[in-house]
CSV table of C-alpha atoms and ligand atoms in Angstrom, one decimal:
chain,number,residue,atom,x,y,z
A,1,MET,CA,34.9,-95.4,40.9
A,2,ALA,CA,30.9,-94.1,42.7
A,3,LYS,CA,29.9,-97.0,45.2
A,4,LYS,CA,26.7,-97.9,45.2
A,5,LEU,CA,24.2,-97.7,48.2
A,6,TYR,CA,21.0,-99.8,48.4
A,7,ILE,CA,18.8,-99.1,51.3
A,8,LYS,CA,16.0,-101.0,52.2
A,9,SER,CA,13.8,-99.1,55.4
A,10,TYR,CA,11.2,-101.5,57.8
A,11,GLY,CA,8.3,-100.3,59.9
A,12,CYS,CA,8.7,-96.7,61.2
A,13,GLN,CA,9.5,-92.9,60.2
A,14,MET,CA,11.6,-93.4,62.4
A,15,ASN,CA,13.9,-95.5,59.8
A,16,VAL,CA,12.8,-94.1,57.0
A,17,TYR,CA,14.9,-90.6,58.6
A,18,ASP,CA,18.0,-93.1,59.4
A,19,SER,CA,17.7,-94.1,57.0
A,20,GLU,CA,18.9,-91.3,54.8
A,21,ARG,CA,21.2,-89.8,57.4
A,22,MET,CA,22.7,-92.7,56.4
A,23,ALA,CA,22.7,-92.3,53.1
A,24,ASP,CA,23.7,-88.9,53.3
A,25,ILE,CA,26.3,-89.8,56.0
A,26,LEU,CA,28.2,-92.6,53.3
A,27,ALA,CA,27.8,-90.2,50.0
A,28,PRO,CA,30.8,-88.3,51.2
A,29,VAL,CA,32.6,-91.6,51.5
A,30,GLY,CA,32.0,-92.0,47.7
A,31,TYR,CA,28.6,-94.0,48.0
A,32,ALA,CA,25.7,-92.7,45.7
A,33,PRO,CA,21.8,-94.9,45.8
A,34,ALA,CA,21.8,-97.8,44.2
A,35,ALA,CA,18.7,-98.3,41.9
A,36,SER,CA,17.8,-101.8,43.4
A,37,PRO,CA,20.4,-104.2,45.5
A,38,GLU,CA,21.5,-105.1,41.9
A,39,ASP,CA,23.2,-102.9,41.3
A,40,ALA,CA,25.0,-102.4,44.7
A,41,ASP,CA,27.9,-102.7,45.9
A,42,LEU,CA,26.5,-102.2,49.9
A,43,VAL,CA,22.7,-103.2,50.8
A,44,ILE,CA,21.7,-102.2,54.5
A,45,LEU,CA,18.6,-103.3,56.2
A,46,ASN,CA,16.9,-100.9,58.4
A,47,THR,CA,14.6,-103.6,59.9
A,48,CYS,CA,12.2,-102.9,62.6
A,49,HIS,CA,11.3,-105.5,65.6
A,50,ILE,CA,8.2,-104.5,66.7
A,51,ARG,CA,5.6,-107.7,66.0
A,52,GLU,CA,7.3,-110.5,65.3
A,53,LYS,CA,6.3,-110.8,61.6
A,54,ALA,CA,8.6,-107.1,61.2
A,55,ALA,CA,11.6,-109.2,62.4
A,56,GLU,CA,10.9,-112.7,60.2
A,57,LYS,CA,10.4,-110.2,57.1
A,58,VAL,CA,14.2,-109.5,58.2
A,59,TYR,CA,15.9,-113.0,57.5
A,60,SER,CA,13.5,-113.9,54.7
A,61,ASP,CA,15.1,-111.1,53.0
A,62,LEU,CA,18.5,-111.5,54.0
A,63,GLY,CA,18.0,-115.4,52.5
A,64,ARG,CA,17.6,-113.5,48.8
A,65,LEU,CA,20.1,-111.2,49.0
A,66,ARG,CA,23.4,-114.1,50.2
A,67,LEU,CA,21.9,-115.4,46.9
A,68,ILE,CA,22.3,-111.7,45.1
A,69,LYS,CA,25.7,-111.2,46.8
A,70,GLU,CA,27.0,-115.3,46.3
A,71,GLU,CA,25.6,-114.8,42.0
A,72,ARG,CA,28.1,-111.5,41.6
A,73,ILE,CA,31.0,-113.7,43.4
A,74,SER,CA,30.8,-116.3,40.6
A,75,ALA,CA,30.0,-114.2,37.7
A,76,ASP,CA,33.1,-112.6,38.9
A,77,ALA,CA,35.6,-113.2,41.1
A,78,ALA,CA,37.9,-110.2,41.0
A,79,ALA,CA,34.8,-107.9,41.4
A,80,GLU,CA,34.7,-106.5,45.4
A,81,PRO,CA,32.4,-108.2,47.4
A,82,MET,CA,28.3,-107.0,48.3
A,83,ILE,CA,28.9,-105.5,51.8
A,84,LEU,CA,25.2,-107.0,53.4
A,85,ALA,CA,24.3,-105.0,56.5
A,86,VAL,CA,21.4,-105.3,59.3
A,87,ALA,CA,21.1,-102.0,61.4
A,88,GLY,CA,18.2,-100.6,63.2
A,89,CYS,CA,16.3,-102.4,66.4
A,90,VAL,CA,15.9,-106.4,64.7
A,91,ALA,CA,20.3,-105.5,64.6
A,92,GLN,CA,20.2,-104.0,67.9
A,93,ALA,CA,18.0,-107.0,69.5
A,94,GLU,CA,18.8,-109.5,68.1
A,95,GLY,CA,22.7,-108.9,66.9
A,96,GLU,CA,24.9,-112.4,67.7
A,97,GLU,CA,21.8,-114.1,66.8
A,98,ILE,CA,21.7,-112.5,63.4
A,99,VAL,CA,25.7,-113.4,63.2
A,100,ASN,CA,25.1,-116.7,64.4
A,101,ARG,CA,22.5,-117.6,62.1
A,102,ALA,CA,23.2,-115.1,58.7
A,103,PRO,CA,27.0,-115.1,59.0
A,104,PHE,CA,27.3,-114.3,55.2
A,105,VAL,CA,26.0,-110.9,56.5
A,106,ASP,CA,28.7,-108.4,56.9
A,107,MET,CA,28.0,-105.6,59.4
A,108,VAL,CA,25.5,-105.3,62.4
A,109,PHE,CA,24.6,-102.1,63.6
A,110,GLY,CA,21.8,-100.6,66.4
A,111,PRO,CA,19.8,-97.1,65.9
A,112,GLN,CA,22.2,-94.9,67.8
A,113,THR,CA,25.9,-95.9,66.4
A,114,TYR,CA,24.7,-94.5,62.4
A,115,HIS,CA,27.8,-92.0,63.0
A,116,ARG,CA,30.4,-94.5,63.3
A,117,LEU,CA,29.1,-95.8,59.7
A,118,PRO,CA,31.8,-95.1,57.0
A,119,GLU,CA,34.7,-96.6,59.7
A,120,MET,CA,32.3,-99.6,60.4
A,121,VAL,CA,32.4,-99.5,56.3
A,122,ALA,CA,35.9,-99.5,56.1
A,123,ARG,CA,36.7,-101.8,59.3
A,124,ALA,CA,34.1,-104.8,56.8
A,125,HIS,CA,36.4,-104.1,53.8
A,126,ARG,CA,39.1,-105.3,56.2
A,127,ALA,CA,37.2,-107.8,58.2
A,128,THR,CA,36.2,-111.3,57.6
A,129,GLY,CA,33.8,-111.9,60.3
A,130,THR,CA,31.2,-109.8,61.1
A,131,VAL,CA,31.6,-106.2,62.6
A,132,LEU,CA,29.2,-106.0,65.0
A,133,ASP,CA,28.3,-102.6,66.6
A,134,THR,CA,25.1,-102.2,68.8
A,135,ASP,CA,26.9,-100.2,72.1
A,136,PHE,CA,24.6,-97.3,73.1
A,137,PRO,CA,26.9,-95.1,72.7
A,138,ALA,CA,28.0,-91.9,75.1
A,139,GLU,CA,27.8,-89.3,72.3
A,140,SER,CA,24.6,-87.9,70.5
A,141,LYS,CA,25.1,-89.7,66.9
A,142,PHE,CA,22.7,-86.2,66.1
A,143,ASP,CA,26.1,-84.6,66.5
A,144,HIS,CA,28.0,-86.1,64.1
A,145,LEU,CA,25.1,-87.0,61.5
A,146,PRO,CA,24.7,-84.4,58.2
A,147,ASP,CA,20.9,-82.6,58.8
A,148,ALA,CA,18.1,-83.2,56.6
A,149,LYS,CA,18.2,-81.8,53.7
A,150,ALA,CA,14.9,-81.3,51.9
A,151,LYS,CA,15.8,-82.8,48.3
A,152,GLY,CA,13.0,-81.6,46.2
A,153,ARG,CA,10.9,-82.3,49.0
A,154,PHE,CA,7.9,-80.5,50.7
A,155,SER,CA,6.7,-82.1,53.2
A,156,ALA,CA,10.2,-83.6,55.4
A,157,PHE,CA,10.9,-85.7,59.2
A,158,LEU,CA,12.5,-83.8,61.4
A,159,THR,CA,13.3,-86.9,64.7
A,160,VAL,CA,13.8,-84.3,67.9
A,161,GLN,CA,13.4,-87.0,70.2
A,162,GLU,CA,14.5,-90.8,70.2
A,163,GLY,CA,14.4,-93.5,73.2
A,164,CYS,CA,12.3,-94.4,75.8
A,165,ASP,CA,11.5,-94.8,78.7
A,166,LYS,CA,8.0,-95.9,79.1
A,167,PHE,CA,8.8,-99.6,79.2
A,168,CYS,CA,4.9,-100.8,78.3
A,169,SER,CA,4.9,-104.3,78.8
A,170,PHE,CA,4.6,-105.4,75.5
A,171,CYS,CA,7.2,-102.8,74.0
A,172,VAL,CA,10.5,-103.7,72.4
A,173,VAL,CA,11.4,-100.2,71.8
A,174,PRO,CA,13.3,-98.7,75.1
A,175,TYR,CA,15.8,-102.0,75.0
A,176,THR,CA,16.0,-101.3,70.9
A,177,ARG,CA,16.0,-97.9,70.3
A,178,GLY,CA,17.7,-96.8,74.5
A,179,ALA,CA,16.7,-94.4,76.9
A,180,GLU,CA,14.9,-91.0,76.0
A,181,PHE,CA,17.2,-88.1,74.0
A,182,SER,CA,15.9,-85.1,73.4
A,183,ARG,CA,17.3,-83.1,70.6
A,184,PRO,CA,19.0,-79.8,71.6
A,185,THR,CA,16.1,-76.9,70.7
A,186,GLY,CA,19.1,-75.0,68.5
A,187,GLN,CA,19.5,-78.1,66.1
A,188,VAL,CA,16.3,-79.0,66.1
A,189,LEU,CA,16.1,-75.6,64.7
A,190,ASP,CA,18.9,-74.7,62.2
A,191,GLU,CA,17.5,-78.5,60.2
A,192,ALA,CA,14.0,-77.0,60.2
A,193,ARG,CA,15.3,-73.6,58.9
A,194,GLN,CA,17.6,-75.7,56.2
A,195,LEU,CA,14.6,-77.4,55.1
A,196,ALA,CA,12.8,-74.9,55.1
A,197,GLU,CA,15.0,-72.7,52.7
A,198,GLY,CA,15.1,-75.6,50.5
A,199,GLY,CA,11.4,-75.5,49.6
A,200,VAL,CA,9.7,-78.1,52.8
A,201,ARG,CA,6.7,-76.4,53.5
A,202,GLU,CA,5.8,-79.2,56.0
A,203,ILE,CA,7.9,-80.7,58.8
A,204,THR,CA,6.2,-84.1,60.8
A,205,LEU,CA,8.5,-84.0,63.7
A,206,LEU,CA,9.6,-87.9,65.1
A,207,GLY,CA,10.0,-88.8,68.5
A,208,GLN,CA,8.7,-92.3,70.0
A,209,ASN,CA,7.4,-90.6,72.9
A,210,VAL,CA,7.8,-86.9,71.0
A,211,ASN,CA,5.5,-85.2,73.6
A,212,ASN,CA,8.6,-86.0,76.5
A,213,TYR,CA,10.5,-83.3,74.6
A,214,HIS,CA,12.4,-81.4,76.5
A,215,GLY,CA,16.0,-80.0,74.9
A,216,ALA,CA,18.2,-77.9,76.1
A,217,ALA,CA,17.9,-74.7,75.0
A,218,ALA,CA,19.6,-71.7,75.7
A,219,ALA,CA,17.8,-70.9,79.2
A,220,GLY,CA,16.8,-73.4,81.0
A,221,GLU,CA,14.6,-76.6,79.0
A,222,TRP,CA,11.4,-76.4,75.9
A,223,SER,CA,8.8,-78.8,76.0
A,224,LEU,CA,7.2,-80.0,72.5
A,225,GLY,CA,4.3,-77.0,72.9
A,226,ARG,CA,7.7,-74.4,73.0
A,227,LEU,CA,9.5,-76.0,70.6
A,228,ILE,CA,6.5,-76.2,68.1
A,229,ALA,CA,5.3,-72.4,68.7
A,230,GLU,CA,9.3,-71.2,67.6
A,231,LEU,CA,9.6,-73.6,64.8
A,232,ALA,CA,6.0,-71.7,63.5
A,233,ASP,CA,8.0,-68.7,63.0
A,234,ILE,CA,10.2,-69.7,60.5
A,235,ASP,CA,9.6,-67.8,56.9
A,236,GLY,CA,8.2,-71.3,54.5
A,237,LEU,CA,7.0,-73.6,57.0
A,238,GLU,CA,3.2,-74.0,56.9
A,239,ARG,CA,2.2,-77.2,58.2
A,240,ILE,CA,3.6,-78.7,61.5
A,241,ARG,CA,2.4,-82.2,62.6
A,242,TYR,CA,4.3,-84.7,65.4
A,243,THR,CA,3.9,-88.4,65.9
A,244,THR,CA,4.5,-90.3,68.2
A,245,SER,CA,2.6,-89.4,71.0
A,246,TYR,CA,1.9,-90.6,74.5
A,247,PRO,CA,-1.3,-89.5,76.3
A,248,ALA,CA,0.0,-89.3,79.8
A,249,ASP,CA,2.6,-86.7,78.5
A,250,VAL,CA,0.2,-84.2,77.0
A,251,ASP,CA,1.5,-81.0,78.1
A,252,GLU,CA,-0.9,-77.7,79.3
A,253,GLU,CA,1.9,-76.3,76.8
A,254,LEU,CA,1.3,-78.8,73.8
A,255,ILE,CA,-2.9,-78.2,75.0
A,256,ALA,CA,-2.1,-74.5,74.2
A,257,ALA,CA,0.1,-75.2,70.3
A,258,HIS,CA,-3.1,-76.5,69.0
A,259,ARG,CA,-5.1,-73.3,70.4
A,260,ASP,CA,-2.7,-71.0,69.7
A,261,VAL,CA,-0.3,-72.1,66.6
A,262,PRO,CA,-2.6,-72.2,63.7
A,263,ALA,CA,0.9,-73.9,61.5
A,264,LEU,CA,0.0,-77.4,63.9
A,265,MET,CA,-2.2,-79.1,61.7
A,266,PRO,CA,-5.5,-80.3,63.3
A,267,TYR,CA,-4.4,-83.8,62.9
A,268,LEU,CA,-3.3,-86.5,65.8
A,269,HIS,CA,-1.9,-89.6,66.4
A,270,LEU,CA,-3.4,-90.7,69.5
A,271,PRO,CA,-2.1,-94.5,70.6
A,272,VAL,CA,-4.7,-95.1,73.6
A,273,GLN,CA,-4.0,-98.9,72.9
A,274,SER,CA,-7.1,-100.2,74.6
A,275,GLY,CA,-10.4,-99.5,76.4
A,276,ALA,CA,-10.4,-101.5,79.5
A,277,ASP,CA,-8.4,-100.5,82.3
A,278,THR,CA,-7.6,-103.7,83.5
A,279,VAL,CA,-5.4,-104.1,80.4
A,280,LEU,CA,-4.3,-101.0,80.4
A,281,LYS,CA,-2.8,-101.5,83.3
A,282,ALA,CA,-1.6,-104.8,82.7
A,283,MET,CA,0.5,-102.6,79.3
A,284,ASN,CA,2.1,-100.7,81.9
A,285,ARG,CA,0.1,-97.2,80.3
A,286,ARG,CA,0.1,-95.3,82.7
A,287,HIS,CA,-2.9,-93.3,81.3
A,288,GLY,CA,-6.3,-95.2,82.3
A,289,ALA,CA,-10.2,-95.5,79.8
A,290,ASP,CA,-11.5,-92.0,81.0
A,291,ASP,CA,-8.3,-90.2,81.3
A,292,TYR,CA,-7.9,-90.7,77.6
A,293,ARG,CA,-11.1,-89.6,77.2
A,294,ARG,CA,-10.9,-86.3,79.3
A,295,LEU,CA,-7.6,-85.6,77.3
A,296,VAL,CA,-9.9,-85.5,74.0
A,297,GLU,CA,-11.9,-83.7,75.4
A,298,THR,CA,-9.4,-81.1,76.3
A,299,LEU,CA,-7.7,-81.4,72.9
A,300,ARG,CA,-11.1,-81.1,71.0
A,301,ARG,CA,-11.9,-77.6,73.0
A,302,ALA,CA,-8.5,-76.1,72.5
A,303,ARG,CA,-8.6,-77.7,68.6
A,304,PRO,CA,-12.4,-78.1,67.8
A,305,ASP,CA,-12.0,-79.1,64.1
A,306,LEU,CA,-8.7,-81.8,65.5
A,307,ALA,CA,-9.1,-84.7,64.2
A,308,LEU,CA,-7.8,-88.4,65.9
A,309,SER,CA,-6.4,-91.5,65.4
A,310,SER,CA,-4.6,-94.7,67.3
A,311,ASP,CA,-3.2,-97.6,67.7
A,312,PHE,CA,-5.1,-100.5,69.0
A,313,ILE,CA,-4.0,-103.9,70.4
A,314,VAL,CA,-5.8,-106.7,70.3
A,315,GLY,CA,-5.7,-109.9,72.2
A,316,PHE,CA,-2.9,-108.3,74.7
A,317,PRO,CA,-2.9,-110.9,77.5
A,318,GLY,CA,-5.6,-111.7,79.9
A,319,GLU,CA,-8.2,-109.0,76.8
A,320,THR,CA,-11.4,-110.5,77.6
A,321,ASP,CA,-14.8,-110.3,76.0
A,322,LYS,CA,-15.2,-107.5,78.0
A,323,ASP,CA,-11.9,-105.6,78.5
A,324,PHE,CA,-12.2,-106.0,74.3
A,325,GLN,CA,-16.3,-104.5,74.1
A,326,GLU,CA,-14.5,-101.8,75.6
A,327,THR,CA,-11.9,-100.9,73.7
A,328,MET,CA,-14.9,-101.2,70.6
A,329,ASP,CA,-16.7,-99.0,72.9
A,330,LEU,CA,-14.4,-96.4,73.1
A,331,VAL,CA,-13.6,-96.4,70.0
A,332,ALA,CA,-17.4,-96.1,69.0
A,333,GLU,CA,-17.6,-92.9,71.6
A,334,ILE,CA,-14.3,-91.3,69.9
A,335,GLY,CA,-14.9,-91.3,66.6
A,336,PHE,CA,-11.3,-92.2,64.8
A,337,VAL,CA,-10.3,-90.9,61.2
A,338,GLY,CA,-8.0,-93.2,61.0
A,339,ALA,CA,-6.0,-96.0,63.3
A,340,TYR,CA,-3.5,-99.1,63.2
A,341,SER,CA,-4.5,-102.1,65.3
A,342,PHE,CA,-2.7,-104.8,65.8
A,343,LYS,CA,-3.0,-108.4,66.9
A,344,TYR,CA,-0.8,-108.2,70.2
A,345,SER,CA,3.1,-110.2,69.4
A,346,PRO,CA,5.2,-111.5,72.4
A,347,ARG,CA,8.2,-109.9,72.0
A,348,PRO,CA,11.0,-111.8,73.7
A,349,GLY,CA,12.4,-109.8,76.8
A,350,THR,CA,9.6,-108.1,77.3
A,351,PRO,CA,7.4,-108.5,80.5
A,352,ALA,CA,4.1,-109.3,79.1
A,353,ALA,CA,5.2,-112.1,76.9
A,354,ALA,CA,5.6,-114.0,80.2
A,355,LEU,CA,2.1,-113.3,80.9
A,356,PRO,CA,-0.4,-115.4,81.9
A,357,GLY,CA,-3.5,-115.8,79.8
A,358,GLN,CA,-2.0,-115.6,76.2
A,359,VAL,CA,-4.9,-115.3,73.7
A,360,ASP,CA,-5.5,-117.4,70.8
A,361,GLU,CA,-5.0,-116.4,67.4
A,362,ALA,CA,-8.2,-117.2,66.5
A,363,VAL,CA,-9.4,-115.2,68.5
A,364,LYS,CA,-6.7,-112.6,68.3
A,365,LYS,CA,-8.1,-112.6,64.4
A,366,ARG,CA,-11.8,-112.3,65.5
A,367,ARG,CA,-11.3,-109.3,67.6
A,368,LEU,CA,-8.9,-107.4,65.0
A,369,ALA,CA,-11.5,-107.9,62.3
A,370,GLU,CA,-14.4,-106.3,64.7
A,371,LEU,CA,-11.8,-103.4,65.8
A,372,GLN,CA,-11.1,-102.7,61.9
A,373,ASP,CA,-14.9,-103.0,60.8
A,374,LEU,CA,-15.4,-100.7,63.7
A,375,LEU,CA,-12.3,-98.1,62.1
A,376,ASN,CA,-13.3,-98.3,58.8
A,377,ALA,CA,-16.1,-97.5,58.8
A,378,GLN,CA,-15.4,-94.8,60.7
A,379,GLN,CA,-12.5,-93.6,58.7
A,380,ARG,CA,-15.4,-94.2,55.4
A,381,THR,CA,-17.7,-91.6,57.5
A,382,PHE,CA,-15.4,-89.1,57.6
A,383,ASN,CA,-14.1,-89.1,54.5
A,384,ASP,CA,-17.9,-88.6,53.7
A,385,ALA,CA,-18.7,-85.9,56.2
A,386,CYS,CA,-15.7,-84.3,54.1
A,387,VAL,CA,-17.8,-83.9,50.9
A,388,GLY,CA,-19.0,-80.6,50.6
A,389,SER,CA,-16.4,-78.5,51.7
A,390,VAL,CA,-13.2,-76.3,50.6
A,391,LEU,CA,-10.2,-78.0,52.2
A,392,PRO,CA,-6.1,-76.5,51.9
A,393,VAL,CA,-4.4,-79.6,50.4
A,394,LEU,CA,-0.3,-79.7,49.7
A,395,LEU,CA,0.3,-81.2,46.5
A,396,ASP,CA,3.7,-82.6,46.9
A,397,GLY,CA,3.5,-84.4,43.8
A,398,ARG,CA,2.0,-86.2,40.3
A,399,GLY,CA,-0.7,-88.8,41.1
A,400,ARG,CA,-1.1,-92.1,39.1
A,401,HIS,CA,-2.9,-90.4,36.5
A,402,PRO,CA,-2.1,-88.1,33.5
A,403,GLY,CA,-2.8,-83.8,34.8
A,404,GLN,CA,-3.5,-85.5,38.6
A,405,LEU,CA,-1.5,-84.1,41.5
A,406,ILE,CA,-1.9,-85.8,45.1
A,407,GLY,CA,-1.2,-84.2,48.5
A,408,ARG,CA,-2.5,-84.4,51.5
A,409,SER,CA,-5.3,-82.5,53.4
A,410,PRO,CA,-5.0,-80.2,57.1
A,411,PHE,CA,-6.1,-84.6,58.1
A,412,MET,CA,-3.2,-86.5,56.0
A,413,GLN,CA,-6.4,-87.9,53.7
A,414,ALA,CA,-4.5,-87.9,50.8
A,415,VAL,CA,-6.0,-85.9,47.8
A,416,HIS,CA,-6.2,-86.3,44.0
A,417,VAL,CA,-7.0,-83.1,42.0
A,418,SER,CA,-6.7,-82.3,38.2
A,419,ALA,CA,-4.1,-79.0,38.3
A,420,PRO,CA,-1.4,-78.0,37.0
A,421,ASP,CA,2.5,-79.3,37.5
A,422,ALA,CA,3.0,-75.6,38.6
A,423,LEU,CA,0.8,-75.7,41.8
A,424,ILE,CA,3.2,-78.9,43.1
A,425,GLY,CA,4.6,-77.5,46.4
A,426,GLU,CA,1.2,-74.3,46.2
A,427,ILE,CA,-0.6,-75.3,48.9
A,428,ALA,CA,-3.9,-75.1,47.7
A,429,GLU,CA,-7.9,-74.6,48.3
A,430,LEU,CA,-9.4,-78.0,47.1
A,431,SER,CA,-13.2,-78.3,46.7
A,432,ILE,CA,-13.7,-81.8,48.2
A,433,ASP,CA,-16.1,-83.5,45.2
A,434,GLY,CA,-15.4,-87.6,46.1
A,435,ALA,CA,-14.5,-89.3,49.1
A,436,HIS,CA,-12.9,-93.2,48.8
A,437,PRO,CA,-12.0,-95.4,51.6
A,438,ASN,CA,-8.5,-93.9,51.7
A,439,SER,CA,-8.2,-91.1,49.9
A,440,LEU,CA,-10.6,-88.3,48.6
A,441,ALA,CA,-11.2,-86.4,44.8
A,442,ALA,CA,-11.0,-82.9,44.2
A,443,THR,CA,-11.0,-79.7,42.2
A,444,LEU,CA,-9.7,-76.7,42.4
A,445,ALA,CA,-11.7,-74.3,43.7
A,446,PRO,CA,-13.1,-71.3,43.4
A,447,ALA,CA,-13.1,-71.8,39.7
A,448,ALA,CA,-10.6,-73.3,37.5
A,449,GLY,CA,-7.7,-71.4,36.3
A,450,SER,CA,-8.3,-68.0,38.6
A,451,GLU,CA,-5.1,-67.9,40.3
A,452,GLU,CA,-6.2,-65.9,43.5
A,453,ARG,CA,-7.9,-69.6,45.0
A,454,VAL,CA,-4.0,-70.7,45.6
A,455,VAL,CA,-3.7,-69.6,49.1
A,456,ALA,CA,0.1,-70.0,50.0
B,1,SAH,N1,5.8,-94.5,70.7
B,1,SAH,C1,5.9,-95.5,70.1
B,1,SAH,C2,5.1,-96.4,69.2
B,1,SAH,C3,5.3,-97.9,69.2
B,1,SAH,S1,5.5,-99.3,67.9
B,1,SAH,C4,6.4,-94.7,68.6
B,1,SAH,O1,5.9,-94.5,67.6
B,1,SAH,O2,8.0,-94.7,67.9
B,1,SAH,C5,3.5,-98.5,67.4
B,1,SAH,C6,2.5,-99.5,68.0
B,1,SAH,O3,2.6,-101.0,67.3
B,1,SAH,C7,1.5,-98.9,69.2
B,1,SAH,O4,1.7,-98.6,69.7
B,1,SAH,C8,1.3,-100.8,69.4
B,1,SAH,O5,-0.1,-100.1,69.1
B,1,SAH,C9,1.7,-101.6,68.0
B,1,SAH,N2,2.5,-102.4,69.4
B,1,SAH,C10,3.7,-102.5,69.7
B,1,SAH,N3,4.2,-103.3,70.5
B,1,SAH,C11,3.1,-104.4,70.2
B,1,SAH,C12,3.4,-105.8,70.0
B,1,SAH,N4,3.7,-106.2,70.9
B,1,SAH,N5,2.8,-106.4,69.6
B,1,SAH,C13,1.8,-105.5,68.9
B,1,SAH,N6,0.9,-104.5,68.4
B,1,SAH,C14,2.5,-103.8,69.3
B,2,F3S,FE1,6.7,-98.4,73.2
B,2,F3S,FE2,5.1,-97.5,75.6
B,2,F3S,FE3,7.2,-96.7,74.4
B,2,F3S,S1,4.5,-98.0,73.2
B,2,F3S,S2,7.5,-96.7,72.9
B,2,F3S,S3,7.4,-98.6,75.3
B,2,F3S,S4,5.5,-95.4,75.0
């Protein structure tokens, strides 16, 4: 009988991509998607370890799942027990601790082991204890996992690079995802072609440090800039994005791609973290505030309509009011169209957790609120400035209201429009006539009902 699988993803887009690969490799051994954990024979939590809150959420979810698992056994003692699994970065970082804290968990395995999943599930069926696999195997999981499929989507993620060797002093990623690795160019191009053949119009290339991509090609290695230029030639692929980038690794070829490849969207997530050089140095970032300013200037020269978003950490150990003001100044100067900002969260095993000068929670809270006010205002200003313009929007699904479609502008804004379902999957020219804090409202341009306005 077919078994049911439920996967919950926490954290970053790479986890979303990984969760799908896990579902894909389990499909041939009989697992079909379940609508809820209650219906599932196998539940996988694909976890995030980046901040304390994300990690703690996993333990509270596990508490609830334990009850579901026990209820199933008490309802029918003869039924096959539910298998409960913890994957992702919490599994990698806290493998043993999970086994001790939550012994009812059947499988704990890290991000580089997903290709071994069918074998691990078989072992979990036989085992009485927890199956634990937090290796960094010599073989690449990508050589063994099925490629991403379009599955009716018009926008898809594609992991091209994984892991990080930068060791920012606050960050767990180098420990949980392991050393930097780039997938060979042939593998990436094949996966992208399959996605495009399946109807995908937009691909977001993923990597923890994606712009340090250096994939093995038939001759030598390709940088991310070169890869983007080649991907742009794939039939049907209209839009390319990439995330997340490390400022010090933006090279000439990538800047050239922003200048020369129209399919590369004019939106870039380029985390700066702080505007104060002393803080950046303590963070072990390899850029100062002025390096970032100069880089943005260069990128904007290459692509004048480039919109920027960023990540910020406030309350890093030793951050003074003056340091924080420098972050505010940098934000005011650059102008971001979106951002993620966080209170510094000390992570066990990272150098910054042991630094003196840990900042008070109340101070972190105040700084975060001040920064977010400014960032929200900038986002609103940008959205307002779009009103009156015509933007090409990839319409990828239905909105909440009847007759409404929803899509993404080149600048990643969500756009709502009243339009026929036939336009789903198309890139349509839309007149932007309303702005909200997190989205835009639009009408079909130039005149409702005409076919010519559909660009794609
Ligand atoms: N290049 C990475 C970014 C890592 S995590 C990637 O996209 O995979 C995303 C963001 O979380 C970071 O840019 C940083 O702003 C934030 N972050 C990471 N560690 C943190 C910590 N210990 N406390 C608070 N925020 C953190
Ligand atoms: Fe983390 Fe810095 Fe790498 S934020 S993912 S160590 S670039």
